Tab-separated table of C-alpha atoms and ligand atoms in Angstrom:
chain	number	residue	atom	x	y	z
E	1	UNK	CA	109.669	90.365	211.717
E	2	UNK	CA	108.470	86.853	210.323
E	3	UNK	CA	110.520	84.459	209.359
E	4	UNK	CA	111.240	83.873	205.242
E	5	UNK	CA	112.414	80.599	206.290
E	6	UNK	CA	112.370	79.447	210.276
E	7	UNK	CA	115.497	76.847	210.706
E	8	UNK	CA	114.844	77.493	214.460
E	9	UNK	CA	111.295	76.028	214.918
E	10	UNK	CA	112.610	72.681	213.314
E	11	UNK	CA	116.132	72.789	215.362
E	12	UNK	CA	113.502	72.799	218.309
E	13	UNK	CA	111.473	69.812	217.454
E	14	UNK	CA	114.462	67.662	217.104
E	15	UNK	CA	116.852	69.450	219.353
E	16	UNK	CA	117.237	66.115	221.282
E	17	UNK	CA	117.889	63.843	217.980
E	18	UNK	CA	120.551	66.169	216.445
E	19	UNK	CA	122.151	66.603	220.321
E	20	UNK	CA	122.475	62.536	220.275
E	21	UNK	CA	123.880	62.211	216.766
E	22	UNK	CA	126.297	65.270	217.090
E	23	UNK	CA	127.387	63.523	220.734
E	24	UNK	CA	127.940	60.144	218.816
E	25	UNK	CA	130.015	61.577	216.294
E	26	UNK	CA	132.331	63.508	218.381
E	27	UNK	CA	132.973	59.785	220.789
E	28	UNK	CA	133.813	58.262	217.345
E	29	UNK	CA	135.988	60.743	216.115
E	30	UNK	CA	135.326	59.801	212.528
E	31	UNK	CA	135.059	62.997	211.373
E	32	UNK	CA	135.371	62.331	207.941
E	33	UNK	CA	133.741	59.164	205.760
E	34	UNK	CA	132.340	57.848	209.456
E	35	UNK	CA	129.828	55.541	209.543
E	36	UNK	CA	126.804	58.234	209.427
E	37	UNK	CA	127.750	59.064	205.950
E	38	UNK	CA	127.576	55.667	204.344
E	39	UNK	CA	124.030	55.274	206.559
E	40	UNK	CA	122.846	58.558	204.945
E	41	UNK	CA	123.649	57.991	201.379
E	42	UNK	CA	121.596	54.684	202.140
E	43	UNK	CA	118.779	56.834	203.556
E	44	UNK	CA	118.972	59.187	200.634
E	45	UNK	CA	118.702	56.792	197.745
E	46	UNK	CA	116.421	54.846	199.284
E	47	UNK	CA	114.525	57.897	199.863
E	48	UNK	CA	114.589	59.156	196.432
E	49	UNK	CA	114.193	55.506	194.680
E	50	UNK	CA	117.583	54.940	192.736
E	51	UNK	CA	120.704	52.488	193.352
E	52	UNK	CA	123.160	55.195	194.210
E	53	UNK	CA	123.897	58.362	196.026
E	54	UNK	CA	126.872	59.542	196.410
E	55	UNK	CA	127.799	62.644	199.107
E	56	UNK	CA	130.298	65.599	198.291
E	57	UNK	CA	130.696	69.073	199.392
E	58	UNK	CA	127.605	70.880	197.828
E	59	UNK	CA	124.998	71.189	195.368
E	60	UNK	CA	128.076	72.997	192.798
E	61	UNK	CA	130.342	70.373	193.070
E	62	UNK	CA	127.670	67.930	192.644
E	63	UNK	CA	127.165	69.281	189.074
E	64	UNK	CA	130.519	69.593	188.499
E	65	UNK	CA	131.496	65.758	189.392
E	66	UNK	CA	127.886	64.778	186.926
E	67	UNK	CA	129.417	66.815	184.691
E	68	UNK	CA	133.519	65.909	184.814
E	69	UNK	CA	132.075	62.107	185.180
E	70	UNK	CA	130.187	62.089	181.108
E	71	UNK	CA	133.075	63.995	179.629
E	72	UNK	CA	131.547	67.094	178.912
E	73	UNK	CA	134.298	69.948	178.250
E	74	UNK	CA	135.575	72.349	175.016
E	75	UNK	CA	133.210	72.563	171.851
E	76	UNK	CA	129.945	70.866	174.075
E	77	UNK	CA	127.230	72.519	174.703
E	78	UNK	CA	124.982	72.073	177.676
E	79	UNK	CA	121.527	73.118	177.171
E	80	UNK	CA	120.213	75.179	180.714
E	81	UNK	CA	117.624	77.677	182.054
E	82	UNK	CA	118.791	81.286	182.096
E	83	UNK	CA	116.102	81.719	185.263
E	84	UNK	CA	118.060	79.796	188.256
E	85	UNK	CA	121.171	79.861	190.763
E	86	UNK	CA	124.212	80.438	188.810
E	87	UNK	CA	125.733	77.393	189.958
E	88	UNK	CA	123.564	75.439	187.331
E	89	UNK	CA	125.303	77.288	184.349
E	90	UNK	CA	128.984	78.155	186.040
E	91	UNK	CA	129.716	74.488	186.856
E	92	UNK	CA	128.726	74.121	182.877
E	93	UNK	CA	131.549	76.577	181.741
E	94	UNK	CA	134.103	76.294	184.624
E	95	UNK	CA	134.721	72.468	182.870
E	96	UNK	CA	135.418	74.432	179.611
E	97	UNK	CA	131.994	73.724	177.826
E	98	UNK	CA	129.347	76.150	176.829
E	99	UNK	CA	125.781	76.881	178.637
E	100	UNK	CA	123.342	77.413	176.238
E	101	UNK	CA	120.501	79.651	177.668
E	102	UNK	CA	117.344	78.291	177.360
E	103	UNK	CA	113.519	79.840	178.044
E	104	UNK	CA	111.132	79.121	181.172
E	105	UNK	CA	107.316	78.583	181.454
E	106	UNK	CA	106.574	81.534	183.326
E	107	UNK	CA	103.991	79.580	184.811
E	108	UNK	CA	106.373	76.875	186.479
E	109	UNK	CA	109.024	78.653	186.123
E	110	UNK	CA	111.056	75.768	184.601
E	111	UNK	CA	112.381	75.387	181.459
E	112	UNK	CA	110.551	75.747	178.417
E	113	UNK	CA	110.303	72.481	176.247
E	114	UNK	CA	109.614	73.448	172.871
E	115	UNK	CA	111.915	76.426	173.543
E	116	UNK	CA	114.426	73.850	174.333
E	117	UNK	CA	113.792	71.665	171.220
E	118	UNK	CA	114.323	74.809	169.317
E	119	UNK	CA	117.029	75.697	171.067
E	120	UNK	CA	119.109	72.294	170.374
E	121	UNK	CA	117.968	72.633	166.856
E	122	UNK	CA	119.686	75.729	166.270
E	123	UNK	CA	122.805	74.764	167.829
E	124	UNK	CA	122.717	71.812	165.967
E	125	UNK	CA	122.016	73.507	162.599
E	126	UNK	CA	124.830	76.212	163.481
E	127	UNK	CA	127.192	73.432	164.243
E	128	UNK	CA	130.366	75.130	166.112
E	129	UNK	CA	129.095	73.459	169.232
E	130	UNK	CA	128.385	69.731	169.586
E	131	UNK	CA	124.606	69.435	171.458
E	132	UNK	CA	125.591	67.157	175.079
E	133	UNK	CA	123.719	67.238	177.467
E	134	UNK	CA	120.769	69.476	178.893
E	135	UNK	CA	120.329	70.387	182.936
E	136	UNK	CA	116.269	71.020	183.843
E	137	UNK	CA	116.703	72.598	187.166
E	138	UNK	CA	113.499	72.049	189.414
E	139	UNK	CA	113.177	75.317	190.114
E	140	UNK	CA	111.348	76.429	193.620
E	141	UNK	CA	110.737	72.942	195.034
E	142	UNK	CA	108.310	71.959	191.005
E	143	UNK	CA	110.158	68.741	189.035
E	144	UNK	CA	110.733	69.825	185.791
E	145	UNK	CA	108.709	68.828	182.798
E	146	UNK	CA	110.891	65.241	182.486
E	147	UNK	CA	108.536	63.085	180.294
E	148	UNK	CA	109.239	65.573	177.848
E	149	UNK	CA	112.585	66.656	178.434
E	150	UNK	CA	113.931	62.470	178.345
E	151	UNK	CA	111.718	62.150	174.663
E	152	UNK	CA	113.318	65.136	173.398
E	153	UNK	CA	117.219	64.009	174.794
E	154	UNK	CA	116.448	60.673	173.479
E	155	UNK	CA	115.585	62.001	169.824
E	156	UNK	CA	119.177	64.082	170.322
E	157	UNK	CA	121.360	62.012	172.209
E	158	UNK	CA	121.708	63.748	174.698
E	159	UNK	CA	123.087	63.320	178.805
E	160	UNK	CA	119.968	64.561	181.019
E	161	UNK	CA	121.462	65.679	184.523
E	162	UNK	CA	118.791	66.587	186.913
E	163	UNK	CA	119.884	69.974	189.208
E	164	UNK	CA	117.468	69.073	192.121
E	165	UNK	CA	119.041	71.064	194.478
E	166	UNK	CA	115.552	73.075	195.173
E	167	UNK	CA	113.807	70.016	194.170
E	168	UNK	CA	114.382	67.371	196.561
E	169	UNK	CA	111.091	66.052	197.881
E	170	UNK	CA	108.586	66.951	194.901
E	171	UNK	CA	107.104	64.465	192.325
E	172	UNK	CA	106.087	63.444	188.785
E	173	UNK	CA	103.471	61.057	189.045
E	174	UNK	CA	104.598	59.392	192.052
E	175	UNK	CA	108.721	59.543	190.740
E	176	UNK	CA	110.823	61.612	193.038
E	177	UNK	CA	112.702	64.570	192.061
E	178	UNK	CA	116.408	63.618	191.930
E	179	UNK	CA	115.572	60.340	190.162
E	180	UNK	CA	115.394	61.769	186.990
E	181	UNK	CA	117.992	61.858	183.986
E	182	UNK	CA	121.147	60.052	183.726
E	183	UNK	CA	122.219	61.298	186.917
E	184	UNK	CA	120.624	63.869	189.376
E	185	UNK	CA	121.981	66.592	192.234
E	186	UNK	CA	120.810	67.630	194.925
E	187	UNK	CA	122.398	70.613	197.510
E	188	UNK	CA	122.162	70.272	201.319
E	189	UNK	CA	122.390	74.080	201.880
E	190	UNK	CA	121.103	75.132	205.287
E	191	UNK	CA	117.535	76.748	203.328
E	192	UNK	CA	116.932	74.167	200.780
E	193	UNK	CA	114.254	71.633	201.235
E	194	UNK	CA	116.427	69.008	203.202
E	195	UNK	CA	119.017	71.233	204.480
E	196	UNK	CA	121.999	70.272	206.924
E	197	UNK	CA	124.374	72.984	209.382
E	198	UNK	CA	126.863	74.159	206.831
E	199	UNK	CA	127.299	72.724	203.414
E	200	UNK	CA	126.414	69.083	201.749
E	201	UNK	CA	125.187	67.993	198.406
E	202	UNK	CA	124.793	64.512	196.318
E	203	UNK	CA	124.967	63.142	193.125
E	204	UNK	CA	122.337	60.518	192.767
E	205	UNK	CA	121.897	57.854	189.920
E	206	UNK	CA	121.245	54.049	189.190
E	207	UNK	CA	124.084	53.288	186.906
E	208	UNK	CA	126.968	51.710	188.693
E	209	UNK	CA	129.427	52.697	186.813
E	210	UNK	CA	128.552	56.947	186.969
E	211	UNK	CA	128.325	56.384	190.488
E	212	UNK	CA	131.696	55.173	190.684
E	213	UNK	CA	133.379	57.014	188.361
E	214	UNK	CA	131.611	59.655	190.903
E	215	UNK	CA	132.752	58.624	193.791
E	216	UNK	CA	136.322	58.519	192.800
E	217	UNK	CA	135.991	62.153	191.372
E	218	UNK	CA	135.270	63.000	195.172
E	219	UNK	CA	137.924	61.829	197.084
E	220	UNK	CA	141.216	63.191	194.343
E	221	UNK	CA	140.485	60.298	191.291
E	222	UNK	CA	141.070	57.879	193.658
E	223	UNK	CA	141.245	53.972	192.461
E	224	UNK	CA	141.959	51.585	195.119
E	225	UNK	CA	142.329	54.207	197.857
E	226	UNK	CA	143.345	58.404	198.247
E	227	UNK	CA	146.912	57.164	197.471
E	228	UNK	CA	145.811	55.515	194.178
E	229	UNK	CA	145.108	57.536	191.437
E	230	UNK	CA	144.007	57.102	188.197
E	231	UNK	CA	141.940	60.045	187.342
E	232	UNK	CA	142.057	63.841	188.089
E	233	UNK	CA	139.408	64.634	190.943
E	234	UNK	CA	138.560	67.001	193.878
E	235	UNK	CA	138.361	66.603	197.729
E	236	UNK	CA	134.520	67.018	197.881
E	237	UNK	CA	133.076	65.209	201.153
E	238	UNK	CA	130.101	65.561	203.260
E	239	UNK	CA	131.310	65.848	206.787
E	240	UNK	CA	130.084	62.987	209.307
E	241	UNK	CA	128.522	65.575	211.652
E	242	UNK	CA	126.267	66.943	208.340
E	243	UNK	CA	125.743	63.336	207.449
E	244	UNK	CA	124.321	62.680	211.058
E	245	UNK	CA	122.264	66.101	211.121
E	246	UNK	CA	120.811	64.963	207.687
E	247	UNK	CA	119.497	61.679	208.998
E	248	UNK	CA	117.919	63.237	211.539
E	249	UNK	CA	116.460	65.932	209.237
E	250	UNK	CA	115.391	62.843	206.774
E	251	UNK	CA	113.593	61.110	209.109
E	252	UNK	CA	110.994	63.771	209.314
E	253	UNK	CA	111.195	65.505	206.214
E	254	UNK	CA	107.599	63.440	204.915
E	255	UNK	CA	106.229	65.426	207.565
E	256	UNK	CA	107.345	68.755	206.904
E	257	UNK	CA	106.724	68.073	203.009
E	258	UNK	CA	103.188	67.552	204.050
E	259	UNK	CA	102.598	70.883	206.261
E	260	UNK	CA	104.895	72.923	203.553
E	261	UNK	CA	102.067	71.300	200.801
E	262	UNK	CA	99.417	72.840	203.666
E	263	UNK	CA	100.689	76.169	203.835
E	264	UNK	CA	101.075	76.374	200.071
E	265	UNK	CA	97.502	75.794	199.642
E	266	UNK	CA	96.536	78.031	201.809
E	267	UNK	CA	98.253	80.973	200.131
E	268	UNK	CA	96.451	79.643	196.722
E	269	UNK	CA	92.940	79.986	198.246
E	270	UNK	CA	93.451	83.337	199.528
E	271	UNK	CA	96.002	84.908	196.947
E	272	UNK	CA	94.993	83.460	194.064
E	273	UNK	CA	92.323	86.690	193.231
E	274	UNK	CA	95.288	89.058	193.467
E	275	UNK	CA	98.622	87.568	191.942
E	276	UNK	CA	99.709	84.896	189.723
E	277	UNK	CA	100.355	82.030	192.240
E	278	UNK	CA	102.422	79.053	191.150
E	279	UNK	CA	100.632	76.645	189.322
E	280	UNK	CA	101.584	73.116	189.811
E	281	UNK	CA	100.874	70.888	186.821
E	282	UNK	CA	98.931	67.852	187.326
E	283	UNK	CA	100.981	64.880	188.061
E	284	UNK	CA	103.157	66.770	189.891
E	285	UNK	CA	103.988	67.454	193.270
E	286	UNK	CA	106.355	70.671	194.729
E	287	UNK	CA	108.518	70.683	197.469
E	288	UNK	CA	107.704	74.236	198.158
E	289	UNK	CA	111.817	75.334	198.425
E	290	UNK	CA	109.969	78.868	197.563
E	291	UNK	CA	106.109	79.960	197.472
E	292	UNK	CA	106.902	83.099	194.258
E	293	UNK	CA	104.274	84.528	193.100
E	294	UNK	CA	104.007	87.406	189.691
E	295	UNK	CA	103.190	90.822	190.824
E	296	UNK	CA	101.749	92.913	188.103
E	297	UNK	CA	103.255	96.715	188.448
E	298	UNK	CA	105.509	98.131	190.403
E	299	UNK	CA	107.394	95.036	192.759
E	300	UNK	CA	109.423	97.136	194.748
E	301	UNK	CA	106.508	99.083	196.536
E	302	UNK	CA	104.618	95.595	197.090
E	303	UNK	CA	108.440	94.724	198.887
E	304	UNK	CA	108.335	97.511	200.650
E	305	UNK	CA	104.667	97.312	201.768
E	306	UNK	CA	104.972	93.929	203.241
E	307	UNK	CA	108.444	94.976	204.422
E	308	UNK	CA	106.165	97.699	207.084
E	309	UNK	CA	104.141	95.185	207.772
E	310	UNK	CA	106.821	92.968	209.263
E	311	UNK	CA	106.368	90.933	206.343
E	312	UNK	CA	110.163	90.152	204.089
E	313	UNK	CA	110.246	88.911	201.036
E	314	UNK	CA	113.145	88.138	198.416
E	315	UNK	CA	113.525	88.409	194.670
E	316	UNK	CA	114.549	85.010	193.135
E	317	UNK	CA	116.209	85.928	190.661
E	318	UNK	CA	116.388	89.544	190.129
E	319	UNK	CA	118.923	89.103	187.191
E	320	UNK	CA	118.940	86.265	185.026
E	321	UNK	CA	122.187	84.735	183.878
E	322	UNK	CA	122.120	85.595	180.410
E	323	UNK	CA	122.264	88.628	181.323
E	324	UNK	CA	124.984	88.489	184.145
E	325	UNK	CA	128.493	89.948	183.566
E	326	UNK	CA	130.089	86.518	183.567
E	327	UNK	CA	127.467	84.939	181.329
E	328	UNK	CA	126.191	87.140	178.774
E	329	UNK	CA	128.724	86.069	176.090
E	330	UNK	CA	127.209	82.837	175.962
E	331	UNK	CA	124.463	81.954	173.547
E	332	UNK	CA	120.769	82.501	173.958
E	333	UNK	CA	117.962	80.267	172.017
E	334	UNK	CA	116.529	81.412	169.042
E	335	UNK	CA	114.280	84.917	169.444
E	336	UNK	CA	116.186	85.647	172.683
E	337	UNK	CA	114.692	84.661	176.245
E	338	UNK	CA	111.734	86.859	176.827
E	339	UNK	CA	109.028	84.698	179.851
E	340	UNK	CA	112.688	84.876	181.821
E	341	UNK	CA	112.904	88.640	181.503
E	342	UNK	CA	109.605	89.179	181.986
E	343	UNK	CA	109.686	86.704	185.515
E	344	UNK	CA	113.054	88.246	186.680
E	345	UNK	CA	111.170	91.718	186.522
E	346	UNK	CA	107.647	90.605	188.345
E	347	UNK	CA	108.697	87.730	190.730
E	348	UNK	CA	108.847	87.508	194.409
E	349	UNK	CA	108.966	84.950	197.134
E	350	UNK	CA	106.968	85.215	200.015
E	351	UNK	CA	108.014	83.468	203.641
E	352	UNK	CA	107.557	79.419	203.292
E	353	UNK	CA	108.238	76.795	205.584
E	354	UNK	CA	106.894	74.068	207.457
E	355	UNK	CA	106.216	75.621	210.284
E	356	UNK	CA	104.688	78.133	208.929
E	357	UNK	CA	101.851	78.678	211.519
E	358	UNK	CA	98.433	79.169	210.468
E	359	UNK	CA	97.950	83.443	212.467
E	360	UNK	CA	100.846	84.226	211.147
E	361	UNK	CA	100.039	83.026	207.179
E	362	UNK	CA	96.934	84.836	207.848
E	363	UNK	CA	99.159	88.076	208.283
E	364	UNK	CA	101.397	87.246	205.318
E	365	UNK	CA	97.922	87.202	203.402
E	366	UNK	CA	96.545	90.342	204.476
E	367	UNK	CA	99.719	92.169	203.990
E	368	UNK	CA	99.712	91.356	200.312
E	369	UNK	CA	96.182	91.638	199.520
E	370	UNK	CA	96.866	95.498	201.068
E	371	UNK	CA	100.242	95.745	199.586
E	372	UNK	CA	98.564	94.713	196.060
E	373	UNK	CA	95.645	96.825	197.095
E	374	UNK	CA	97.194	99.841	197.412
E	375	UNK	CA	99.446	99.583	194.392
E	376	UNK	CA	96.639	98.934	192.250
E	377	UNK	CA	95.150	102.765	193.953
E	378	UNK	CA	98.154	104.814	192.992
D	1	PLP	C1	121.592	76.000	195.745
D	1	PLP	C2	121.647	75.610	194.348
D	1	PLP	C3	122.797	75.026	193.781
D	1	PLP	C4	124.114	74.929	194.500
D	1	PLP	O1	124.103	74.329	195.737
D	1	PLP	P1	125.232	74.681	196.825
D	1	PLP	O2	125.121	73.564	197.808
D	1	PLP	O3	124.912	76.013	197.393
D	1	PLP	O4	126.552	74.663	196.124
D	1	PLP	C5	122.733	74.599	192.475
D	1	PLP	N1	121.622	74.744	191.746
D	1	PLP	C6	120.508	75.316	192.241
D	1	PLP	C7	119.305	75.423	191.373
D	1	PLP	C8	120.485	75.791	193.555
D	1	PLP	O5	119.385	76.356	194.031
C-alpha cells in the first residue's frame, strides 16, 4: 500500500537531528517550559513574520485560549465554515457562544465571502445574537481569502482569528498563513504540515497584550507565576521534547514546502482532464496539508478502485458540521449551505507528502485516470 502521508521517510532524513535533540532534553530534565520551547516559539514567529507565538497543547486549545482571550461567550456569534475539523466550530460553542455556519468556494474550499457578508447581515438584522468575531480556516494547506475577509470585519467590527492549523506554510502575496487576523492558530498534530510526535499547537499574533493575556490562559491564569492567579485558565503546554522535535522539523520544512508544491503540480498536469483539481488563486500559495480533488459520480467506487490498486484515499469531510448531531441546532446563513453539501458528497484526498516520489505519483495517477475511467463506462 502507498502511503496517504509518509512520517517515516522524513523521521529518516533527520533521524540523527531529532536523536540529538531528544538526547539533550532528557540530560536537562526540563521536561516542561525547557529551554527548547522558548527557542521554538522564537523559530515559529520568526518563521511566520509576527511578534508573538505562544505554545499550548494543540490546535483546539489554541482556538479556545484566541477565543477565552477577546471575551467571546453567551449571546456572540462567531461567524465559521460548516466544511472543516470540528474543532474550528466546538471550541466556538464549548465557551458558550454560537457558530454561525457559513458557505465555502467549492473551488478553494474556504469560506465563501459574500456568503459571509450575507451571513453577518442576517444575524445582524435578526439581532438575538451580537456579530463577534469570524474564524476563516485555511482549509487543505490554501490561506483563506483575507484581503477580503479583514475589509468585510473592519466594516462590522469584528475579531478575525485565523484557524491555520492546515495552513501553516502557505501564502497571500508573500504574507504567511498564521499571520493573519487579530490572532492566528496553528496545530502541531503528527499529519499537519509542520507536525511534531504527539500533540502541540500555537497561538500566534503581534499584539502584546493578546499574547499575554494568552500566555497566562496557558499555564492556569497565571500573573506573576502558576501560584498567582488572576484569571481563570487551563494547563495547555507544549512539551520540551515536541518543542525540540519541532525545531528540527522547522529547520527543513522550506524544503519539504517546496517538493510538496512539486508533487502538487504534478497531479495538476496529469489530473486536471479528469477531476476538478484544487485551484489555487493567484497570489496565493498552499501548503498542500491535502491534494482533494471533486469526483463527479459515484465516489465510493473511485475509493474503492484506487483502494485495489494499492492506492488509499480519505474523505475530508464526509459530513459537514451543520449537519452533525452536536451542531445542527446552530444557525446556517441565509438560503442554507449548498457548495458545502455538494463538496462533502464529491470530495476526496489523494496521498500527499513531501516525499512523495516521482514512480510512485505516476501510479497514484494512473490509478485514478482508470478508477475515473471506468466509472465514467458503467
Ligand atoms: C487539526 C485541526 C484543528 C485542531 O488541532 P488539534 O491539534 O488536533 O487539536 C483545528 N482546526 C483545524 C482546521 C484542523 O485541521
Amino acid at each position: 500500500m502507498v502511503a496517504f502521508i509518509d512520517l517515516k521517510a522524513q523521521q529518516e532524513r533527520i533521524k540523527p537531528q531529532l536523536d540529538a535533540a531528544i538526547a539533550r532534553v532528557l540530560a536537562n530534565g526540563n521536561y516542561i517550559s525547557g529551554p527548547e520551547v522558548a527557542e521554538f516559539e522564537q523559530q515559529l514567529a520568526d518563521y511566520v513574520g509576527v511578534a508573538h507565538a505562544v505554545s499550548c497543547g494543540n490546535g483546539t486549545d489554541a482556538l479556545q485560549i484566541a477565543l477565552l482571550a477577546e471575551g467571546i461567550g453567551a449571546g456572540d456569534a462567531v461567524f465559521v465554515p460548516s466544511f472543516t475539523f470540528a474543532a474550528t466550530a466546538e471550541m466556538v460553542a464549548l465557551i458558550g457562544a454560537t457558530p454561525v455556519f457559513v458557505d465555502i468556494d467549492p473551488n478553494t474550499f474556504n469560506i465563501d465571502v459574500e456568503h459571509l457578508e450575507a451571513t453577518i447581515d442576517a444575524i445582524a438584522s435578526a439581532g438575538d445574537l451580537k456579530p463577534r468575531a469570524i474564524i476563516p480556516v485555511d482549509l487543505f494547506g490554501l490561506p483563506a481569502d483575507y484581503a477580503s475577509i479583514e475589509a468585510i470585519a473592519a466594516k462590522h467590527g469584528l475579531y478575525v482569528l485565523e484557524d491555520g492549523a492546515q495552513g501553516f506554510g502557505g501564502t497571500q502575496n508573500g504574507r504567511r498563513a498564521c499571520s493573519f487576523g487579530t490572532v492566528a492558530t496553528t496545530s502541531f498534530f503528527p499529519a499537519k504540515p509542520l507536525g511534531c510526535y504527539g500533540d502541540g499547537g500555537a497561538v500566534l499574533t503581534n499584539d502584546p497584550e493578546r499574547a499575554a493575556v494568552m500566555r497566562s490562559l496557558c499555564i492556569h491564569g497565571k500573573g506573576t507565576d502558576k501560584y498567582d492567579n488572576v484569571r481563570i485558565g487551563m494547563n495547555s503546554r507544549l512539551d520540551t521534547l515536541q518543542a525540540a522535535i519541532l525545531k528540527e522539523k522547522l529547520a527543513v520544512f522550506d524544503e519539504e514546502l517546496v517538493s510538496r508544491q512539486a508533487a502538487a503540480e504534478r497531479y495538476e498536469a496529469a489530473l486536471s482532464n479528469h477531476v476538478r483539481t484544487p485551484r489555487v488563486p493567484a497570489g496565493f500559495t498552499s501548503s498542500w496539508a491535502q491534494y482533494s480533488i471533486i469526483v463527479d459520480g459515484d465516489r465510493s467506487a473511485v475509493m474503492a478502485s484506487l483502494k485495489e490498486s494499492g492506492i488509499p484515499s480519505v474523505v475530508y469531510y464526509a459530513k459537514p458540521l451543520h449537519l452533525q448531531t452536536a451542531y445542527k441546532h446552530y444557525p446556517v446563513g441565509p438560503g442554507g449551505l449548498p457548495k458545502t453539501e455538494f463538496t462533502a458528497e464529491h470530495v476526496m484526498s489523494l496521498p500527499m507528502h513531501p516525499y512523495l516520489d516521482e514512480a510512485t505519483q505516476a501510479k497514484i495517477i494512473d490509478a485514478v485516470k482508470n478508477a475515473v475511467a471506468v466509472k465514467e463506462k458503467v
